[in-house]
PDB file of C-alpha atoms in Angstrom:
ATOM      1  CA  MET A 637      57.103  19.611 -35.220  1.00  0.00           C
ATOM      2  CA  LEU A 638      56.460  22.540 -32.991  1.00  0.00           C
ATOM      3  CA  ALA A 639      55.657  25.113 -35.629  1.00  0.00           C
ATOM      4  CA  ARG A 640      55.704  28.732 -34.643  1.00  0.00           C
ATOM      5  CA  LEU A 641      52.431  30.161 -33.441  1.00  0.00           C
ATOM      6  CA  SER A 642      51.038  32.930 -35.536  1.00  0.00           C
ATOM      7  CA  LEU A 643      48.298  35.436 -35.034  1.00  0.00           C
ATOM      8  CA  LEU A 644      46.485  34.045 -38.029  1.00  0.00           C
ATOM      9  CA  ALA A 645      46.644  30.492 -36.765  1.00  0.00           C
ATOM     10  CA  LEU A 646      45.371  31.397 -33.334  1.00  0.00           C
ATOM     11  CA  VAL A 647      42.618  33.589 -34.694  1.00  0.00           C
ATOM     12  CA  ALA A 648      41.541  30.931 -37.180  1.00  0.00           C
ATOM     13  CA  VAL A 649      41.501  28.291 -34.469  1.00  0.00           C
ATOM     14  CA  ALA A 650      39.652  30.610 -32.119  1.00  0.00           C
ATOM     15  CA  ILE A 651      36.922  31.162 -34.683  1.00  0.00           C
ATOM     16  CA  TYR A 652      36.550  27.958 -36.613  1.00  0.00           C
ATOM     17  CA  ALA A 653      37.627  25.194 -34.243  1.00  0.00           C
ATOM     18  CA  GLN A 654      34.878  25.874 -31.761  1.00  0.00           C
ATOM     19  CA  GLY A 655      32.011  26.858 -34.016  1.00  0.00           C
ATOM     20  CA  PRO A 656      30.448  29.766 -35.850  1.00  0.00           C
ATOM     21  CA  ASN A 657      29.348  31.622 -32.701  1.00  0.00           C
ATOM     22  CA  ASP A 658      32.690  31.453 -30.896  1.00  0.00           C
ATOM     23  CA  TYR A 659      35.103  34.346 -31.245  1.00  0.00           C
ATOM     24  CA  PRO A 660      38.640  35.129 -30.170  1.00  0.00           C
ATOM     25  CA  PRO A 661      39.015  36.698 -26.730  1.00  0.00           C
ATOM     26  CA  PHE A 662      39.221  40.258 -28.025  1.00  0.00           C
ATOM     27  CA  LEU A 663      35.699  39.931 -29.452  1.00  0.00           C
ATOM     28  CA  GLN A 664      34.007  38.282 -26.474  1.00  0.00           C
ATOM     29  CA  ASN A 665      32.351  41.537 -25.388  1.00  0.00           C
ATOM     30  CA  ALA A 666      32.144  43.157 -28.825  1.00  0.00           C
ATOM     31  CA  ASP A 667      28.925  43.982 -30.618  1.00  0.00           C
ATOM     32  CA  ALA A 668      27.588  41.913 -33.504  1.00  0.00           C
ATOM     33  CA  GLY A 669      28.812  44.443 -36.070  1.00  0.00           C
ATOM     34  CA  SER A 670      32.403  44.211 -34.865  1.00  0.00           C
ATOM     35  CA  ARG A 671      32.228  40.436 -34.864  1.00  0.00           C
ATOM     36  CA  ALA A 672      30.760  40.311 -38.360  1.00  0.00           C
ATOM     37  CA  SER A 673      33.328  42.745 -39.723  1.00  0.00           C
ATOM     38  CA  PHE A 674      36.142  40.687 -38.193  1.00  0.00           C
ATOM     39  CA  VAL A 675      34.863  37.481 -39.791  1.00  0.00           C
ATOM     40  CA  ALA A 676      34.569  39.345 -43.102  1.00  0.00           C
ATOM     41  CA  VAL A 677      38.213  40.468 -42.857  1.00  0.00           C
ATOM     42  CA  ILE A 678      39.377  36.925 -42.100  1.00  0.00           C
ATOM     43  CA  ASN A 679      37.305  35.461 -44.938  1.00  0.00           C
ATOM     44  CA  ALA A 680      38.482  38.107 -47.406  1.00  0.00           C
ATOM     45  CA  ASN A 681      42.122  37.421 -46.548  1.00  0.00           C
ATOM     46  CA  LYS A 682      42.198  33.706 -45.748  1.00  0.00           C
ATOM     47  CA  ASN A 683      44.110  32.759 -48.897  1.00  0.00           C
ATOM     48  CA  LYS A 684      46.702  35.504 -48.547  1.00  0.00           C
ATOM     49  CA  PRO A 685      50.160  35.169 -47.026  1.00  0.00           C
ATOM     50  CA  GLU A 686      50.301  35.411 -43.269  1.00  0.00           C
ATOM     51  CA  PRO A 687      51.891  38.902 -43.101  1.00  0.00           C
ATOM     52  CA  GLN A 688      49.085  40.285 -45.277  1.00  0.00           C
ATOM     53  CA  VAL A 689      46.425  38.656 -43.125  1.00  0.00           C
ATOM     54  CA  ASN A 690      48.048  40.001 -39.971  1.00  0.00           C
ATOM     55  CA  ALA A 691      48.227  43.491 -41.512  1.00  0.00           C
ATOM     56  CA  ALA A 692      44.550  43.310 -42.504  1.00  0.00           C
ATOM     57  CA  VAL A 693      43.556  42.256 -38.987  1.00  0.00           C
ATOM     58  CA  ASP A 694      45.710  45.008 -37.467  1.00  0.00           C
ATOM     59  CA  LYS A 695      44.060  47.554 -39.771  1.00  0.00           C
ATOM     60  CA  TRP A 696      40.636  46.205 -38.859  1.00  0.00           C
ATOM     61  CA  ALA A 697      41.444  46.449 -35.135  1.00  0.00           C
ATOM     62  CA  ALA A 698      42.637  50.045 -35.493  1.00  0.00           C
ATOM     63  CA  GLY A 699      39.174  50.995 -36.752  1.00  0.00           C
ATOM     64  CA  GLN A 700      37.295  49.395 -33.872  1.00  0.00           C
ATOM     65  CA  SER A 701      36.088  50.802 -30.558  1.00  0.00           C
ATOM     66  CA  GLY A 702      38.573  51.548 -27.811  1.00  0.00           C
ATOM     67  CA  ALA A 703      37.466  48.473 -25.891  1.00  0.00           C
ATOM     68  CA  VAL A 704      38.099  46.175 -28.867  1.00  0.00           C
ATOM     69  CA  GLN A 705      41.436  47.870 -29.578  1.00  0.00           C
ATOM     70  CA  THR A 706      42.524  47.365 -25.969  1.00  0.00           C
ATOM     71  CA  ALA A 707      41.390  43.736 -25.941  1.00  0.00           C
ATOM     72  CA  TYR A 708      43.149  43.114 -29.269  1.00  0.00           C
ATOM     73  CA  ALA A 709      46.405  44.636 -27.973  1.00  0.00           C
ATOM     74  CA  LYS A 710      46.169  42.388 -24.905  1.00  0.00           C
ATOM     75  CA  PHE A 711      45.523  39.375 -27.169  1.00  0.00           C
ATOM     76  CA  LYS A 712      48.597  40.167 -29.278  1.00  0.00           C
ATOM     77  CA  ALA A 713      50.710  40.536 -26.131  1.00  0.00           C
ATOM     78  CA  GLU A 714      49.504  37.111 -24.957  1.00  0.00           C
ATOM     79  CA  ILE A 715      50.455  35.616 -28.318  1.00  0.00           C
ATOM     80  CA  ALA A 716      53.926  37.146 -28.081  1.00  0.00           C
ATOM     81  CA  LYS A 717      54.318  35.673 -24.590  1.00  0.00           C
ATOM     82  CA  HIS A 718      53.217  32.245 -25.819  1.00  0.00           C
ATOM     83  CA  GLN A 719      55.586  32.460 -28.786  1.00  0.00           C
ATOM     84  CA  LYS A 720      58.534  33.045 -26.440  1.00  0.00           C
ATOM     85  CA  ALA A 721      57.526  30.134 -24.228  1.00  0.00           C
ATOM     86  CA  GLU A 722      56.949  27.923 -27.277  1.00  0.00           C
ATOM     87  CA  ALA A 723      60.379  28.790 -28.677  1.00  0.00           C
ATOM     88  CA  ALA A 724      62.049  27.688 -25.444  1.00  0.00           C
ATOM     89  CA  ALA A 725      60.009  24.473 -25.285  1.00  0.00           C
ATOM     90  CA  HIS A 726      60.754  23.793 -28.943  1.00  0.00           C
ATOM     91  CA  ALA A 727      64.503  24.167 -28.431  1.00  0.00           C
ATOM     92  CA  ALA A 728      64.383  21.777 -25.478  1.00  0.00           C
ATOM     93  CA  ALA A 729      62.380  19.224 -27.465  1.00  0.00           C
ATOM     94  CA  VAL A 730      64.677  19.393 -30.495  1.00  0.00           C
ATOM     95  CA  ALA A 731      67.677  18.709 -28.261  1.00  0.00           C
ATOM     96  CA  ARG A 732      66.105  15.337 -27.377  1.00  0.00           C
ATOM     97  CA  PHE A 733      64.994  14.415 -30.913  1.00  0.00           C
ATOM     98  CA  SER A 734      66.438  11.597 -32.962  1.00  0.00           C
ATOM     99  CA  LEU A 735      68.340  12.605 -36.106  1.00  0.00           C
ATOM    100  CA  GLY A 736      65.287  11.821 -38.251  1.00  0.00           C
ATOM    101  CA  ALA A 737      63.025  13.961 -36.084  1.00  0.00           C
ATOM    102  CA  LYS A 738      65.551  16.817 -36.103  1.00  0.00           C
ATOM    103  CA  LYS A 739      65.592  16.802 -39.911  1.00  0.00           C
ATOM    104  CA  ALA A 740      61.802  16.623 -40.104  1.00  0.00           C
ATOM    105  CA  ASP A 741      61.496  19.444 -37.583  1.00  0.00           C
ATOM    106  CA  ALA A 742      63.859  21.599 -39.653  1.00  0.00           C
ATOM    107  CA  ASP A 743      61.793  20.877 -42.776  1.00  0.00           C
ATOM    108  CA  LEU A 744      58.563  21.742 -40.967  1.00  0.00           C
ATOM    109  CA  ASN A 745      59.984  24.950 -39.554  1.00  0.00           C
ATOM    110  CA  ALA A 746      61.208  25.951 -43.012  1.00  0.00           C
ATOM    111  CA  VAL A 747      57.615  25.689 -44.244  1.00  0.00           C
ATOM    112  CA  SER A 748      56.340  27.606 -41.232  1.00  0.00           C
ATOM    113  CA  ALA A 749      58.818  30.413 -41.919  1.00  0.00           C
ATOM    114  CA  GLN A 750      57.695  30.896 -45.543  1.00  0.00           C
ATOM    115  CA  ALA A 751      55.999  34.276 -45.258  1.00  0.00           C
ATOM    116  CA  GLY A 752      54.660  34.142 -48.816  1.00  0.00           C
ATOM    117  CA  LEU A 753      52.371  31.180 -48.162  1.00  0.00           C
ATOM    118  CA  SER A 754      48.800  31.343 -46.951  1.00  0.00           C
ATOM    119  CA  PHE A 755      47.862  29.523 -43.763  1.00  0.00           C
ATOM    120  CA  GLU A 756      46.082  26.893 -45.865  1.00  0.00           C
ATOM    121  CA  ALA A 757      49.124  26.379 -48.119  1.00  0.00           C
ATOM    122  CA  LYS A 758      51.374  26.006 -45.075  1.00  0.00           C
ATOM    123  CA  GLN A 759      49.015  23.466 -43.537  1.00  0.00           C
ATOM    124  CA  LYS A 760      48.981  21.453 -46.755  1.00  0.00           C
ATOM    125  CA  LYS A 761      52.785  21.397 -46.977  1.00  0.00           C
ATOM    126  CA  ILE A 762      53.107  20.493 -43.308  1.00  0.00           C
ATOM    127  CA  ASN A 763      50.563  17.685 -43.690  1.00  0.00           C
ATOM    128  CA  ASP A 764      52.384  16.417 -46.785  1.00  0.00           C
ATOM    129  CA  ILE A 765      55.677  16.308 -44.886  1.00  0.00           C
ATOM    130  CA  MET A 766      54.097  14.616 -41.874  1.00  0.00           C
ATOM    131  CA  ASN A 767      52.346  12.014 -44.020  1.00  0.00           C
ATOM    132  CA  LYS A 768      55.619  11.036 -45.720  1.00  0.00           C
ATOM    133  CA  LEU A 769      57.585  10.582 -42.511  1.00  0.00           C
ATOM    134  CA  ASP A 770      58.656   7.258 -41.126  1.00  0.00           C
ATOM    135  CA  PRO A 771      55.926   6.322 -38.617  1.00  0.00           C
ATOM    136  CA  ALA A 772      58.377   6.332 -35.686  1.00  0.00           C
ATOM    137  CA  VAL A 773      59.596   9.843 -36.551  1.00  0.00           C
ATOM    138  CA  ARG A 774      56.034  11.081 -37.030  1.00  0.00           C
ATOM    139  CA  GLN A 775      55.056   9.650 -33.646  1.00  0.00           C
ATOM    140  CA  GLU A 776      58.109  11.243 -32.015  1.00  0.00           C
ATOM    141  CA  LEU A 777      57.053  14.654 -33.343  1.00  0.00           C
ATOM    142  CA  ILE A 778      53.408  14.161 -32.379  1.00  0.00           C
ATOM    143  CA  ALA A 779      54.438  13.113 -28.873  1.00  0.00           C
ATOM    144  CA  ALA A 780      56.626  16.227 -28.561  1.00  0.00           C
ATOM    145  CA  MET A 781      53.596  18.357 -29.441  1.00  0.00           C
ATOM    146  CA  GLY A 782      51.585  16.665 -26.720  1.00  0.00           C
ATOM    147  CA  GLY A 783      49.490  14.756 -29.228  1.00  0.00           C
ATOM    148  CA  PRO A 784      47.993  11.304 -28.772  1.00  0.00           C
ATOM    149  CA  GLN A 785      50.403   8.417 -28.431  1.00  0.00           C
ATOM    150  CA  GLN A 786      49.880   5.529 -30.812  1.00  0.00           C
TER     151      GLN A 786
END
């Protein structure tokens, strides 16, 4: 599975994977008020579908200082660049997959493409699919993502 990257996913990882005092790149030089308001927007929208979360973050960014707006625009451009690179890498990986991994990848991408699901709901569905896979297929997908080999 090489699920599509999303703004929400990257922002959530940027905030929560590293700790409560770590922020995404566009907030590295922002004041405490901007950081707190960003976290509030994420928390208020975390159970909403991805397009709604992205719209809320875009709206938040539009109300910030010029420096934050510029940094946010740069961040979004970086995400777009990574999405293009990921799409090419994903296509190359799928071409080498076994039939079982190709089917699993299609199932995982179908979940990823469901715009009406929250990030949490998508993660749950993806985890459910991964947990039900034949161990060899699961390992093939994990290896393609650069995960640990078992």
